[in-house]
Amino acid sequence: MSFVLHVDGERWRAGHDRFVAEHPGVVPVVKGNGYGFGRDLLCAEAGRLGVPMIAVGAYAEVPEALAAFGGDVLVMEPYRAPIHADLPDLGSRRVVHTITDRADLESLRGLARDARVLVEGLTSMNRYGAPISDVAQLAGDADAVGVTLHLPLGTGHVEEITRFIAAVPNERTWFLSHVSAAELATLSGRFPEHELRPRIGTALWYADKGSYEVRAHVLDVRPVAKGTRVGYRQRTVPAGHLVVVSGGTSHGVAMESPSSAATARSRAIAVTEGVLEAAHRVRSPFTVSGTMPRFAEPPHMQCSLLSLPVGVTPPRVGDEVPVRMRLTTTTADAVVVS
Ligand SMILES: *Cc1c(COP(=O)(O)O)cnc(C)c1O
């Protein structure tokens, strides 16, 4: 079986080069499944781009990042004494921690006196952070590398960020998440003495969407008469061809949230039936002979059964078919950079 993310290396990298040139100070975010490409590949790419710092999502990602990337590694989850106090690398000078309260700061500095920290402010995101009134004191006491803010998706953040910067006059370096280029430009105009560093994953790694594609192999093709029963659930299929392709739940096929379903109707079906159960009612993400056929039943762990209607030319065993996937929830069998 094979379900492979193919990357046109030269074109993919050129997209990153352009993006970094247009976003000075960007801190590439390397977390989770590495945006489908894998964290090691993104660490290597960040190294090639020559950025001084990357951001990881969690402490679990730190050891690999330190090995795969030569610069600083900012950890975006907050250091919490009850959870993280026994981890290795806490004292590495290349790790930058996120702190939201004094007890955690004292725990960390007790374990690693020289630990470098950022102080995160609690924004309208309401995820975690120190209240705006505490940030200046905490950052001062911590001799922080800077302050960090995580904003909700969308725009309209300029006033909120401005309030924070005004409340913490002594901190010159600000790490900002989910702030648009236009908002950054406005803020840079207001605060010319400050260094504003956007933390960006999605827009950077997917800068050139035409530079990569997931492709699956066709494993079997069989003509079927109307009413033929197939699969675990022995559902009937319409007349045409049954096409078996690699790619199933373990790769993230059909695990996407209902909000990513294409139409209001398919979203409604996904919500009422559960995403997987709805699979046979919605189009699959596989493109076969120019169409997006329906699943014959919910995807299996590593392959999927598709129902190709009469009149559509069937593919051949061994053909590759493109798959439209959200890469942050995709686990490919391999990532091939050519
Ligand atoms: C994931 C994350 C980012 C990067 O988000 P993208 O939408 O992928 O650019 C930035 N900041 C924080 C705090 C994050 O958790």
Coordinates of N, CA, C and O in Angstrom, one line a residue, residues 16-17 20 25-26 28 42-54 69-72 197 205:
H16 N 8.9 29.0 0.4 CA 9.4 29.4 1.7 C 10.3 30.6 1.7 O 10.3 31.5 2.5
D17 N 11.2 30.6 0.7 CA 12.2 31.7 0.6 C 11.4 33.0 0.4 O 11.8 34.0 1.0
V20 N 9.6 34.0 3.7 CA 10.5 34.5 4.8 C 11.0 35.9 4.4 O 11.1 36.8 5.3
G25 N 11.8 38.4 10.5 CA 11.6 38.0 11.9 C 10.7 36.8 12.2 O 10.5 36.5 13.3
V26 N 10.2 36.2 11.1 CA 9.3 35.1 11.3 C 10.0 34.0 12.1 O 11.1 33.7 12.0
P28 N 9.4 30.2 12.4 CA 8.6 29.0 11.9 C 8.1 28.1 13.0 O 8.8 27.8 13.9
L42 N 10.8 19.7 8.4 CA 10.6 21.1 8.6 C 11.8 21.7 9.4 O 12.2 22.9 9.2
C43 N 12.3 21.0 10.4 CA 13.5 21.5 11.1 C 14.6 21.7 10.1 O 15.3 22.7 10.2
A44 N 14.8 20.7 9.3 CA 15.9 20.9 8.3 C 15.7 22.1 7.4 O 16.6 22.8 7.0
E45 N 14.4 22.2 7.0 CA 14.1 23.4 6.1 C 14.3 24.7 6.8 O 14.8 25.7 6.2
A46 N 13.9 24.7 8.1 CA 14.1 26.0 8.9 C 15.6 26.3 8.9 O 16.1 27.4 8.8
G47 N 16.5 25.2 9.1 CA 17.9 25.4 9.0 C 18.4 26.0 7.7 O 19.2 26.9 7.7
R48 N 17.8 25.4 6.6 CA 18.2 25.9 5.3 C 17.8 27.4 5.1 O 18.5 28.2 4.5
L49 N 16.6 27.7 5.7 CA 16.2 29.1 5.6 C 17.0 30.1 6.4 O 16.9 31.3 6.2
G50 N 17.8 29.6 7.3 CA 18.7 30.4 8.1 C 18.0 31.2 9.2 O 18.6 32.2 9.6
V51 N 16.8 30.8 9.6 CA 16.2 31.5 10.7 C 16.9 31.2 12.0 O 17.4 30.0 12.2
P52 N 16.9 32.1 13.0 CA 17.6 31.8 14.2 C 16.8 31.0 15.2 O 17.4 30.5 16.2
M53 N 15.5 30.9 15.0 CA 14.6 30.3 16.0 C 13.4 29.6 15.3 O 12.9 30.1 14.4
I54 N 13.1 28.5 15.9 CA 11.8 27.9 15.5 C 10.9 27.7 16.8 O 11.4 27.9 17.9
F69 N 17.6 20.8 14.5 CA 17.7 22.2 14.2 C 18.8 22.8 15.1 O 18.8 22.6 16.3
G70 N 19.6 23.7 14.5 CA 20.8 24.1 15.3 C 20.6 25.4 16.1 O 21.4 25.8 16.9
G71 N 19.4 26.1 15.9 CA 19.2 27.4 16.5 C 18.4 27.2 17.8 O 18.4 26.2 18.4
D72 N 17.7 28.3 18.2 CA 16.9 28.3 19.4 C 15.5 27.6 19.1 O 15.0 27.7 18.0
R197 N 7.8 39.7 16.2 CA 8.2 38.5 15.5 C 7.0 37.5 15.4 O 6.5 37.0 16.4
W205 N 4.5 27.0 5.6 CA 4.7 25.6 5.0 C 3.9 25.3 3.8 O 4.2 24.5 3.0

